[in-house]
N, CA, C and O atoms as a DFTB+ gen file, in Angstrom:
660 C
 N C O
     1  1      26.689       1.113      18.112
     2  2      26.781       0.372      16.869
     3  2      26.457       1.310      15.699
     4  3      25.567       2.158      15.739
     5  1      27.272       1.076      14.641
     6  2      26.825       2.177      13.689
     7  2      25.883       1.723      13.006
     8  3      25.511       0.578      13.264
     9  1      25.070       2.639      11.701
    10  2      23.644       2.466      10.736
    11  2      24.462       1.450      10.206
    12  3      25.661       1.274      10.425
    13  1      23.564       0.677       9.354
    14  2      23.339      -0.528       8.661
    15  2      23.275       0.617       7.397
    16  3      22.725       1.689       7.645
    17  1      24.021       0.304       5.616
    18  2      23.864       0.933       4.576
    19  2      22.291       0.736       4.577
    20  3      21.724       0.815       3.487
    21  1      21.631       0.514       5.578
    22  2      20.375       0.496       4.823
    23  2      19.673       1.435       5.616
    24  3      19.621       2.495       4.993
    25  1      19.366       1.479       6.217
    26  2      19.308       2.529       7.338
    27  2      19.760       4.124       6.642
    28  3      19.095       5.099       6.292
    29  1      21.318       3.792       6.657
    30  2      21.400       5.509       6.100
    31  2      21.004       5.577       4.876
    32  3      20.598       6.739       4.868
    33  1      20.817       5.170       3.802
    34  2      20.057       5.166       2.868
    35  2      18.914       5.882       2.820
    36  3      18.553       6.976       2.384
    37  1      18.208       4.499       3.675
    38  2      17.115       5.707       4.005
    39  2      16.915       7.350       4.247
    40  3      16.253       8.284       3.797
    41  1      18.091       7.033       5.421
    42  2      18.257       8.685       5.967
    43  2      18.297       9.936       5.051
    44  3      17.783      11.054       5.081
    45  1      19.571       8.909       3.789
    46  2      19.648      10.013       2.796
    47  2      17.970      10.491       1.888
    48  3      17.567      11.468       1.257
    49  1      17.479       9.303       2.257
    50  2      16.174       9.547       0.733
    51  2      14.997      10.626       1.482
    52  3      14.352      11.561       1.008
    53  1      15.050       9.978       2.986
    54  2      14.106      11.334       3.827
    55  2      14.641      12.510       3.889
    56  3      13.811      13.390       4.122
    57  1      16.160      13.014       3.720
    58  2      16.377      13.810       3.944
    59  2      16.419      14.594       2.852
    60  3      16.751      15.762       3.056
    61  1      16.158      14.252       1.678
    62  2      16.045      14.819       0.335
    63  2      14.346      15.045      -0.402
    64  3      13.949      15.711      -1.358
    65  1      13.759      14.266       0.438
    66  2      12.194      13.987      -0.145
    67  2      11.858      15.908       0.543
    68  3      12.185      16.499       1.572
    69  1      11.177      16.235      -0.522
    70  2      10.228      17.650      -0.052
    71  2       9.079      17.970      -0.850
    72  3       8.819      17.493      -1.954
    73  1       8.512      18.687      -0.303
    74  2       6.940      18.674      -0.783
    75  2       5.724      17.309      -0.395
    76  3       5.763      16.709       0.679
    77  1       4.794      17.033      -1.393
    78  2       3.999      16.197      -1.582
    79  2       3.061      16.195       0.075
    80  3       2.481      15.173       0.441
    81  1       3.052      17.467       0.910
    82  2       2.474      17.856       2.308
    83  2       0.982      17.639       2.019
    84  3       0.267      17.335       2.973
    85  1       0.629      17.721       1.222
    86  2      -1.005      17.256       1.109
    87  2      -1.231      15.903       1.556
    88  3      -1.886      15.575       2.545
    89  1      -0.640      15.154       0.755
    90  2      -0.363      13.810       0.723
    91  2      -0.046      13.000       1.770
    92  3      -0.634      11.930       1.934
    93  1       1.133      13.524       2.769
    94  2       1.476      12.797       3.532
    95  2       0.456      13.318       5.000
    96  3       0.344      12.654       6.030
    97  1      -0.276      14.819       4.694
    98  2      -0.972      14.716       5.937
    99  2      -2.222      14.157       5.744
   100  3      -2.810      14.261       6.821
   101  1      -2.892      13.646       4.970
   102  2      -3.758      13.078       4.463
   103  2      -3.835      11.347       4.616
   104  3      -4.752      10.540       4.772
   105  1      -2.341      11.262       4.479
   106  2      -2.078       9.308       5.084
   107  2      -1.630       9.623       6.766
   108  3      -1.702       8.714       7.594
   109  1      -1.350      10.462       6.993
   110  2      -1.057      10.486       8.409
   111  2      -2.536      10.125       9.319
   112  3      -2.970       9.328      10.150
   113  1      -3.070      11.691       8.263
   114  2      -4.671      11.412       9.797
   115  2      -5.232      10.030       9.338
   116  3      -5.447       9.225      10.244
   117  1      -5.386       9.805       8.598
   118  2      -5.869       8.498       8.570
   119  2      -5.535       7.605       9.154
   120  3      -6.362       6.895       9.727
   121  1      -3.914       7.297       9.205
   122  2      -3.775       6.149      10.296
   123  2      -3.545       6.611      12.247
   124  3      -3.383       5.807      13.165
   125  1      -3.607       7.978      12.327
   126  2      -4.259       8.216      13.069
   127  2      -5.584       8.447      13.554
   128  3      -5.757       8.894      14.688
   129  1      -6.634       8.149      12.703
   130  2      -7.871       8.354      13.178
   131  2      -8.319       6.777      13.966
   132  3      -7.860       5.661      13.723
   133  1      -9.248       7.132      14.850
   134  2      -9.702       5.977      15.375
   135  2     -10.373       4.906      14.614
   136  3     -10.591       3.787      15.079
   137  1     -10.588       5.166      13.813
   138  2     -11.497       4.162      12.700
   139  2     -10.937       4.814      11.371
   140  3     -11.181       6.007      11.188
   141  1     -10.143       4.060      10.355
   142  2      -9.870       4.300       8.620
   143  2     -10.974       5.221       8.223
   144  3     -12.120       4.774       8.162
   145  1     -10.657       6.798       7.877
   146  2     -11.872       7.023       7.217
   147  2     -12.154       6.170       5.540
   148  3     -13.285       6.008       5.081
   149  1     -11.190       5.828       5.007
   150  2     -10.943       5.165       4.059
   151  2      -9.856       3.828       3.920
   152  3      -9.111       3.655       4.885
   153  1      -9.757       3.027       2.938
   154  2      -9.115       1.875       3.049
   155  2      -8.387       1.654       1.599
   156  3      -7.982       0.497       1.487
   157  1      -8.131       2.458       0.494
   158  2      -7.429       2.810      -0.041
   159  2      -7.269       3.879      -0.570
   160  3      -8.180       4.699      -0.674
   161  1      -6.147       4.055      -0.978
   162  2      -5.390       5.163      -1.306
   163  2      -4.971       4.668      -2.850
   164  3      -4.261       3.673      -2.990
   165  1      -5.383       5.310      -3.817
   166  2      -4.521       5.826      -5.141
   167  2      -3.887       6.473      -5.671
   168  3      -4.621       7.297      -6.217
   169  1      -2.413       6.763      -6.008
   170  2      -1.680       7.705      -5.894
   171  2      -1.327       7.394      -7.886
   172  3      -0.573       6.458      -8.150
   173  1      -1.733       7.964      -8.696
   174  2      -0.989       8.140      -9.575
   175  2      -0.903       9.381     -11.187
   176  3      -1.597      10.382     -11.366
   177  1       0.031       8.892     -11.975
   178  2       0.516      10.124     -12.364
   179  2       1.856       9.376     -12.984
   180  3       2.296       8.319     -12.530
   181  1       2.341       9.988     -13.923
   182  2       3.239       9.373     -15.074
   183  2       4.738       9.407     -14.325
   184  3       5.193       9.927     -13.306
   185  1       5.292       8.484     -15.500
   186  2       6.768       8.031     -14.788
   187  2       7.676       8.963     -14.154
   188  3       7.844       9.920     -14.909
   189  1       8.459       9.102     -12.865
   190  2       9.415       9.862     -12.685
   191  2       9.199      11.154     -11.816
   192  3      10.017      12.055     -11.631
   193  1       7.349      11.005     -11.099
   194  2       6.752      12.406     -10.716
   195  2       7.388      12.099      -9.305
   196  3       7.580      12.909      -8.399
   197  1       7.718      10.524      -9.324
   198  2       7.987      10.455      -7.416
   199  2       7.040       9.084      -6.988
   200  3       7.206       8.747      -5.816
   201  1       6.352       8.489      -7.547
   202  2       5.426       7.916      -6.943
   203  2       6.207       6.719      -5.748
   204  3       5.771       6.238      -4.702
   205  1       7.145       6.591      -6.266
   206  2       7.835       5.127      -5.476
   207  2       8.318       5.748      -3.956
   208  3       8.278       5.156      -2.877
   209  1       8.888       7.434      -4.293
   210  2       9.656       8.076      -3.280
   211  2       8.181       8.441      -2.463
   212  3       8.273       8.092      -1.286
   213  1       7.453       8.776      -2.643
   214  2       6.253       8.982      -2.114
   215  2       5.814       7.675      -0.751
   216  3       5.665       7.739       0.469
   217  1       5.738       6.650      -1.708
   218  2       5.492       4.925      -1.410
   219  2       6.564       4.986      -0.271
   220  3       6.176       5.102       0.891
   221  1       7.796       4.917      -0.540
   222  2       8.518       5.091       0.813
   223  2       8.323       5.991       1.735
   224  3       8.769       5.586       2.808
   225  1       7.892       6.952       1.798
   226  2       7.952       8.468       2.891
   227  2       6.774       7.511       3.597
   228  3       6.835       6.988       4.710
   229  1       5.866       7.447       2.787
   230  2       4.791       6.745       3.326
   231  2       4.809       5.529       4.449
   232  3       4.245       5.474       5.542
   233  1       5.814       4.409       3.660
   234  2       6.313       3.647       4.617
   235  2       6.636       4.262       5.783
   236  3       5.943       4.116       6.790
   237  1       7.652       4.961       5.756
   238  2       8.232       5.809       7.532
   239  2       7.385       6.321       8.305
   240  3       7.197       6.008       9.480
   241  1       6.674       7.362       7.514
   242  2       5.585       7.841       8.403
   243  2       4.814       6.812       9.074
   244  3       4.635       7.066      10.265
   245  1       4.149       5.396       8.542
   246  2       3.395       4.537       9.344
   247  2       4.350       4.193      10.166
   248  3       3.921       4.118      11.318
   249  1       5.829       3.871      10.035
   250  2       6.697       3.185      11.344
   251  2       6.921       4.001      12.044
   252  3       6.851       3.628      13.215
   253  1       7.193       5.074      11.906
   254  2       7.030       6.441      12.753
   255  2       5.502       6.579      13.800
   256  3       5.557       7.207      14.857
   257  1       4.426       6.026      13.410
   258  2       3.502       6.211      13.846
   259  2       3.221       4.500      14.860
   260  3       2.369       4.267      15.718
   261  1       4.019       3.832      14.453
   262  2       4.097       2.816      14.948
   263  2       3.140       1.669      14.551
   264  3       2.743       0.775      15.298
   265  1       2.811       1.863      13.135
   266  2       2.007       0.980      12.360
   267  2       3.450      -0.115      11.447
   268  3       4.675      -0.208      11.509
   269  1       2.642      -0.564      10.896
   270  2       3.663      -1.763      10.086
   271  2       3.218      -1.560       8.720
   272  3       2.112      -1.871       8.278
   273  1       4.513      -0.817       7.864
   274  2       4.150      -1.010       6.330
   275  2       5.347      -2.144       5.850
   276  3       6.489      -2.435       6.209
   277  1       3.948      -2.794       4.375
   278  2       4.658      -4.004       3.844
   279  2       4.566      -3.150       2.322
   280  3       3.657      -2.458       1.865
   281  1       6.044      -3.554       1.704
   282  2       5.985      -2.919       0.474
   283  2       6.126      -4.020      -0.524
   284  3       6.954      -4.909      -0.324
   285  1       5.133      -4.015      -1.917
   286  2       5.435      -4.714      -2.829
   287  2       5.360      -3.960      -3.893
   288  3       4.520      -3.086      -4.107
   289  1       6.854      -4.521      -5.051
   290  2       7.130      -3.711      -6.249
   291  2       6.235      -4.836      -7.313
   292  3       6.556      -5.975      -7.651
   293  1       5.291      -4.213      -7.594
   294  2       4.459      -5.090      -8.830
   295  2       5.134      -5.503      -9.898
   296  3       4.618      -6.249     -10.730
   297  1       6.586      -4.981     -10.004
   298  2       7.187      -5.116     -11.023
   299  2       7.951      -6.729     -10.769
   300  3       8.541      -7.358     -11.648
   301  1       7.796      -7.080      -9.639
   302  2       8.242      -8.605      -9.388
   303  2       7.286      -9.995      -8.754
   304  3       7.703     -10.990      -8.162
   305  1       5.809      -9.605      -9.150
   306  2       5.265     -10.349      -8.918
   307  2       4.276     -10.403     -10.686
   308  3       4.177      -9.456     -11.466
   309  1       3.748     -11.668     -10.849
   310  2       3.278     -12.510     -11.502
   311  2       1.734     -11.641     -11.540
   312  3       1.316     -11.171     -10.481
   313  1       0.968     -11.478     -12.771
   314  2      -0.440     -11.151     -12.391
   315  2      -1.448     -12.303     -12.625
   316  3      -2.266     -12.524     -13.517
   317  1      -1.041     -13.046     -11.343
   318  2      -2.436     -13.800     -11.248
   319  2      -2.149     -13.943      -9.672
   320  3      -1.207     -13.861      -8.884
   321  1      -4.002     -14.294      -9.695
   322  2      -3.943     -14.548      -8.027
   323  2      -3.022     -15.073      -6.771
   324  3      -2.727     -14.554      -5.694
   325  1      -2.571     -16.825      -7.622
   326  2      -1.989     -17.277      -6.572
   327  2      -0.472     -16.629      -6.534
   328  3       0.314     -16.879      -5.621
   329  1      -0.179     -15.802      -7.593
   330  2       1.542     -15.773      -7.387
   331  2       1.136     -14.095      -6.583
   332  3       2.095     -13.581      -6.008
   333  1       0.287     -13.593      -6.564
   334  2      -0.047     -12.228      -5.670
   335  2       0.395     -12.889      -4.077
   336  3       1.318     -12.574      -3.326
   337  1      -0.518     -13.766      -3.959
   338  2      -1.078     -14.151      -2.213
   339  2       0.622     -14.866      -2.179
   340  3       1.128     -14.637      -1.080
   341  1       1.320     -15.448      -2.873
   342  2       2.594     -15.999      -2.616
   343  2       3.670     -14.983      -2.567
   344  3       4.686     -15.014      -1.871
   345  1       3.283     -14.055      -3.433
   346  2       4.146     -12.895      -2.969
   347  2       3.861     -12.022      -1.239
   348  3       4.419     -11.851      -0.155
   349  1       2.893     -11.770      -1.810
   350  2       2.418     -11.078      -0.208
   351  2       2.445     -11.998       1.028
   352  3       2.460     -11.574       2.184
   353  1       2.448     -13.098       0.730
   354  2       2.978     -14.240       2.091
   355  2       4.488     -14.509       2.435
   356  3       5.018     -14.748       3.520
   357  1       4.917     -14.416       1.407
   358  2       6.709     -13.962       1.335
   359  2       6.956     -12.857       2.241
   360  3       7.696     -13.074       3.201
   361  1       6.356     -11.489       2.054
   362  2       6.299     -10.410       2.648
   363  2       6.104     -10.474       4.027
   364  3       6.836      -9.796       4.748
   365  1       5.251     -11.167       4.502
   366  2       4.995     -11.141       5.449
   367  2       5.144     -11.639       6.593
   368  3       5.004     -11.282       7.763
   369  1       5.620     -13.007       5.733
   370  2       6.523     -14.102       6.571
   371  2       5.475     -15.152       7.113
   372  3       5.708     -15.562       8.250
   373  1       4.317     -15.667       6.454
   374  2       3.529     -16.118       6.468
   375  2       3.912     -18.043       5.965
   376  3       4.728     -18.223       5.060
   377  1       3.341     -19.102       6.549
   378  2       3.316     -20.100       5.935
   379  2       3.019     -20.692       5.017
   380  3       3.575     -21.709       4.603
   381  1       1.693     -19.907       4.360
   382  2       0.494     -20.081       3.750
   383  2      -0.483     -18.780       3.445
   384  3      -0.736     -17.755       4.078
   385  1      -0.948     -19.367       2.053
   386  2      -1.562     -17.873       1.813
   387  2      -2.733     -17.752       2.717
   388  3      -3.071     -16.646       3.140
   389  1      -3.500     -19.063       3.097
   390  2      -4.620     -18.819       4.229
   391  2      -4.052     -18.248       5.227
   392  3      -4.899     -17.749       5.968
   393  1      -2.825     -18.070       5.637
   394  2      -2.837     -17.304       7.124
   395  2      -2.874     -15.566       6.749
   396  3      -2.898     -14.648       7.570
   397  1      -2.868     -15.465       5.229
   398  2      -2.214     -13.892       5.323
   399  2      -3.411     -13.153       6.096
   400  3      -2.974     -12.418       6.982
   401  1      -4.871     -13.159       5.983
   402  2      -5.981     -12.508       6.465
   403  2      -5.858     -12.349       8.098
   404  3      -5.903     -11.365       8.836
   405  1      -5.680     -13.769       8.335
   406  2      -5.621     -14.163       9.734
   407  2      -4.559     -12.806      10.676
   408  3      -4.794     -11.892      11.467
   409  1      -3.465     -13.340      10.057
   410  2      -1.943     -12.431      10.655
   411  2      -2.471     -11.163      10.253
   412  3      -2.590     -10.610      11.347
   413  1      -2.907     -10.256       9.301
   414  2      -3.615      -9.277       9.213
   415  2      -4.361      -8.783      10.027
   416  3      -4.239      -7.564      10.140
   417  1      -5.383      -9.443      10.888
   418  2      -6.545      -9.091      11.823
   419  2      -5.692      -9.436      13.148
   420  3      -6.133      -9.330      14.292
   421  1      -4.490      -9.835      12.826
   422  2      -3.806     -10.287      14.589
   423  2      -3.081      -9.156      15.209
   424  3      -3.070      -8.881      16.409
   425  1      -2.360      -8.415      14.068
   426  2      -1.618      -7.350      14.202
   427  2      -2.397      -6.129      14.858
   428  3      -3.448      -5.637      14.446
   429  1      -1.505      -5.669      16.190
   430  2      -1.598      -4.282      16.692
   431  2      -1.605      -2.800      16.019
   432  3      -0.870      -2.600      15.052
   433  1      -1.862      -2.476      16.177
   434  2      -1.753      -1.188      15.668
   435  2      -2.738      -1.691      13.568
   436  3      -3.609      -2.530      13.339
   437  1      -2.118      -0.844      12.700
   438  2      -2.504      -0.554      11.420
   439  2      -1.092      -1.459      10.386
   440  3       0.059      -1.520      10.818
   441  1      -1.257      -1.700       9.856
   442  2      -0.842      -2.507       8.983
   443  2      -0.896      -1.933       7.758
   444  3      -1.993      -2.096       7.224
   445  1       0.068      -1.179       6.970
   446  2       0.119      -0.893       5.606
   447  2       0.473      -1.408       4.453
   448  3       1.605      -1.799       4.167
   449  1      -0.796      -1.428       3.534
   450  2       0.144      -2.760       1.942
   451  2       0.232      -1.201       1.148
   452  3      -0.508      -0.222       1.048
   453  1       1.581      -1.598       0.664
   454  2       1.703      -0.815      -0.519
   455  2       2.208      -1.236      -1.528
   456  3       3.267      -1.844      -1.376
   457  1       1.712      -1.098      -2.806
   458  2       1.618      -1.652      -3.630
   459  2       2.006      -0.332      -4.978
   460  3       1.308       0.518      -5.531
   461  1       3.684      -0.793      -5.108
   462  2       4.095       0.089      -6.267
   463  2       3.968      -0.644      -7.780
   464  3       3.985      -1.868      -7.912
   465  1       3.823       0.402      -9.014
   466  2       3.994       0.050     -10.087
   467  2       2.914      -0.448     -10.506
   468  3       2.902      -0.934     -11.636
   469  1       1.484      -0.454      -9.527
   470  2       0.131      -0.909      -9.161
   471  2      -0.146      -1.188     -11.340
   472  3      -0.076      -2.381     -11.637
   473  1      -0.323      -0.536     -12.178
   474  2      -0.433      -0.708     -13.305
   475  2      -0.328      -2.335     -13.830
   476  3      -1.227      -2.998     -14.347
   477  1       1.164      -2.776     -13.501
   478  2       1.181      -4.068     -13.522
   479  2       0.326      -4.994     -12.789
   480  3       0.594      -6.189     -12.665
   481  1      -0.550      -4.514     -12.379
   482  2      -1.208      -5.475     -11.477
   483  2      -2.589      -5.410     -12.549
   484  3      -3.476      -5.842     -11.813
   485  1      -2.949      -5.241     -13.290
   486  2      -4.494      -4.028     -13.930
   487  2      -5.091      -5.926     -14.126
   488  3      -6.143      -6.217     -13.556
   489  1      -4.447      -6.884     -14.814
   490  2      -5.357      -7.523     -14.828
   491  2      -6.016      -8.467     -13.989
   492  3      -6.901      -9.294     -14.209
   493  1      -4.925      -7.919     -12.268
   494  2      -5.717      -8.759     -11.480
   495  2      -7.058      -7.619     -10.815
   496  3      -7.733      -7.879      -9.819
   497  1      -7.135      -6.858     -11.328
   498  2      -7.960      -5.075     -10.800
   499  2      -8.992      -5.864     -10.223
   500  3      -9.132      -5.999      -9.008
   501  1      -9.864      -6.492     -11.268
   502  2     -11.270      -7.261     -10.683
   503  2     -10.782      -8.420      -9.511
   504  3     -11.739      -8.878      -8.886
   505  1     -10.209      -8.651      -9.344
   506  2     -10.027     -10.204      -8.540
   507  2      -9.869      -9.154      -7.141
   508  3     -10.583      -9.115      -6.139
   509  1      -8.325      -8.112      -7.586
   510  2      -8.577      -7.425      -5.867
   511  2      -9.650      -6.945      -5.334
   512  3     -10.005      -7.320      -4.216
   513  1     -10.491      -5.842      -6.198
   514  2     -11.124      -5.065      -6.045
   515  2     -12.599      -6.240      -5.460
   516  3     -13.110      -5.880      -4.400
   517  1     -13.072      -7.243      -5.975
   518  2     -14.052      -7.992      -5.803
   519  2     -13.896      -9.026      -4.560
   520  3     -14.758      -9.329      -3.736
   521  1     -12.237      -9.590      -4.680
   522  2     -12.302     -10.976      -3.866
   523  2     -11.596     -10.898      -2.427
   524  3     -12.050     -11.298      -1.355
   525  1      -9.993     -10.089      -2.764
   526  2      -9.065     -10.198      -2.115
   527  2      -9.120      -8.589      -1.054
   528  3      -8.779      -8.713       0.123
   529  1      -9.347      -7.847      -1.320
   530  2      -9.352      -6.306      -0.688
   531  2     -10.771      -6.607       0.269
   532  3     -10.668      -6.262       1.446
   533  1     -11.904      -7.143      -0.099
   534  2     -12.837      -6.990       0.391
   535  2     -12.935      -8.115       2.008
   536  3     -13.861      -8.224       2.811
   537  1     -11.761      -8.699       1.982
   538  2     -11.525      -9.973       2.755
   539  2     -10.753      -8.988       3.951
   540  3     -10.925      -9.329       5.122
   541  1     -10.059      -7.992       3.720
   542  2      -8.982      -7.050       4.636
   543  2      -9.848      -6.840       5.321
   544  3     -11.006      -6.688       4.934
   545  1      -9.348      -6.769       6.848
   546  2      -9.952      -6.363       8.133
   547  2      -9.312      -4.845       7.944
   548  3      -8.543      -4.412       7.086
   549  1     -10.180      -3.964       9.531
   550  2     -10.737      -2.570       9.166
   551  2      -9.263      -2.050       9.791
   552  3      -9.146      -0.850      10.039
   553  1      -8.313      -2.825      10.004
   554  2      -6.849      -2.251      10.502
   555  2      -5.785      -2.079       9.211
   556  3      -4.685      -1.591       9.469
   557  1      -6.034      -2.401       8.072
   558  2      -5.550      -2.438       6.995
   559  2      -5.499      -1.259       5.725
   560  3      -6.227      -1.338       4.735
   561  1      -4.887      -0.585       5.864
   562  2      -4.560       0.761       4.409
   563  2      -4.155       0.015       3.627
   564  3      -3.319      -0.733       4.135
   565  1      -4.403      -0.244       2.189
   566  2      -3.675      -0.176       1.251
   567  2      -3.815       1.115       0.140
   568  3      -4.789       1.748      -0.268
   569  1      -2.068       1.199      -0.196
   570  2      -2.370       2.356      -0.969
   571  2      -1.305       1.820      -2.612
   572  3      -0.208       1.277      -2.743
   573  1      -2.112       2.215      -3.373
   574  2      -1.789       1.783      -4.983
   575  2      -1.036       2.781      -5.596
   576  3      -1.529       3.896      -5.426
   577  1      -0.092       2.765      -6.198
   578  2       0.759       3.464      -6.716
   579  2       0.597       2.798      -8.396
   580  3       0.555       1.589      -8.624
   581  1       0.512       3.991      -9.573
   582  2       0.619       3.649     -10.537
   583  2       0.712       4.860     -11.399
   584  3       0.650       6.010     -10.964
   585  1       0.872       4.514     -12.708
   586  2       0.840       5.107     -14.009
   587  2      -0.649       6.196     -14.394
   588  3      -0.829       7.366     -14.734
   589  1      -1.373       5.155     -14.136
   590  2      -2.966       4.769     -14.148
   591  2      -4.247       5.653     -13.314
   592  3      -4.197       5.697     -12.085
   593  1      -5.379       6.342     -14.054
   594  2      -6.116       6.426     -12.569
   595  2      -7.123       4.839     -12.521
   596  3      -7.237       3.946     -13.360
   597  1      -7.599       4.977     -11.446
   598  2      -8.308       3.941     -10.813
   599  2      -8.694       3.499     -11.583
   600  3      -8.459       4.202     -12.566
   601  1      -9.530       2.170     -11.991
   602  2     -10.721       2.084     -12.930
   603  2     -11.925       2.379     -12.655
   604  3     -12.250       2.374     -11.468
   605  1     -13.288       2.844     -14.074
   606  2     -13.838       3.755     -13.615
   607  2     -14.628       2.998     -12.602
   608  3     -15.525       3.556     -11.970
   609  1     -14.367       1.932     -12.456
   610  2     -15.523       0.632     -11.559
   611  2     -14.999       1.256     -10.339
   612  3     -15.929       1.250      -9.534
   613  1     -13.876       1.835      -9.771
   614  2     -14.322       1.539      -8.684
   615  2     -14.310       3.066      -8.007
   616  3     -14.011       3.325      -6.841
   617  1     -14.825       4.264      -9.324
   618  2     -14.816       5.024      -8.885
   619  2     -16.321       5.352      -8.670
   620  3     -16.780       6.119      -7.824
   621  1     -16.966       4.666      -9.545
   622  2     -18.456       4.610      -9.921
   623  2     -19.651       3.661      -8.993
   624  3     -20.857       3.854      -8.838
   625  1     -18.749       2.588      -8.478
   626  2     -19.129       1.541      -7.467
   627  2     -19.644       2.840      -5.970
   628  3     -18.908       3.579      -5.316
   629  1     -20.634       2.709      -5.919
   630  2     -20.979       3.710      -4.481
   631  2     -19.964       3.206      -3.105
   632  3     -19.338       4.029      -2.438
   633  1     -19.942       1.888      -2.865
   634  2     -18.929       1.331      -2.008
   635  2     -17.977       1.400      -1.631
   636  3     -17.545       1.558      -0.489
   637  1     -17.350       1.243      -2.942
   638  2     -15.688       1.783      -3.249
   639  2     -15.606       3.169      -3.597
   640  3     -14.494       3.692      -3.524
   641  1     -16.639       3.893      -3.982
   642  2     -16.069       5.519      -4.349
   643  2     -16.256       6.112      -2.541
   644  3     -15.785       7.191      -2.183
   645  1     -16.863       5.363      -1.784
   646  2     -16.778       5.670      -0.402
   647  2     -15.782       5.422       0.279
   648  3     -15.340       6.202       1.123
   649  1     -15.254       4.223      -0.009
   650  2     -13.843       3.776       0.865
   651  2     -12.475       4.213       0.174
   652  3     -11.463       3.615       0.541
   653  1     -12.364       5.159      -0.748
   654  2     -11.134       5.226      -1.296
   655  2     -10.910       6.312      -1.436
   656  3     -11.914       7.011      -1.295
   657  1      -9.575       7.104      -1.774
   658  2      -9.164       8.426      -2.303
   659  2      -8.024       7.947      -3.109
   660  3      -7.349       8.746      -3.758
């Protein structure tokens, strides 16, 4: 059976992506290590450096590794809570936003959220960073893609300046 245009697509975008080797061996060992040394990832830096092409390589490498990445473009979700958890339950194929945690901690292997255009998200920053991230079981990477660096909260937070790069 031949590729699906989506499929070679892909093919074409891996086969053109080069560089950014820090980066991708850096999300590799991690979802190869036996335990997350960390649980997010911040990737950013101004328009056009790659961040989205990055966000995808990223994707492959976890399916390559035989983890599950879920991608969301911030640029099509709502910044408030419930239209987040309705987006990311869309994603996931979930009934309800109460099951997203659940189906999260059910899944084999590592489970990747990635989250492009992360900037658009800034005024839910406190709600993830406080309510919704802290709820993720220890099989879960998320990595933030934005414009933006972190805020300084959660570089300054001892907790979070521990669990993140």
């Amino acid at each position: 059976m031949a590729a699906s245009l989506m499929d070679r697509l892909a093919a074409a975008r891996r086969q053109r992506f080069v560089g950014r080797t820090m980066e991708r061996e850096l999300f590799q060992a991690a979802l190869r290590a036996p335990e997350l040394p960390f649980f997010v990832l911040h990737l950013f830096g101004p328009g056009g450096v790659g961040k989205t092409t990055l966000l995808r390589e990223f994707g492959y490498c976890a399916t390559q590794l035989q983890d599950r990445p879920i991608y969301l473009d911030s640029r099509n979700i709502e910044a408030a809570p419930d239209l987040f958890l309705a987006a990311l339950q869309q994603a996931i194929g979930v009934k309800s936003a109460e099951e997203i945690i659940p189906w999260l901690a059910a899944q084999a292997g590592r489970t990747v959220l990635l989250f492009d255009t992360y900037e658009l998200l800034s005024p839910l920053d406190n709600w993830l960073r406080e309510h919704f991230l802290p709820q993720l079981p220890g099989n879960v990477l998320v990595v933030m893609a934005g414009r933006n660096p972190p805020a300084l909260v959660w570089r300054t937070d001892p907790g979070w300046a521990s669990m993140m790069r």
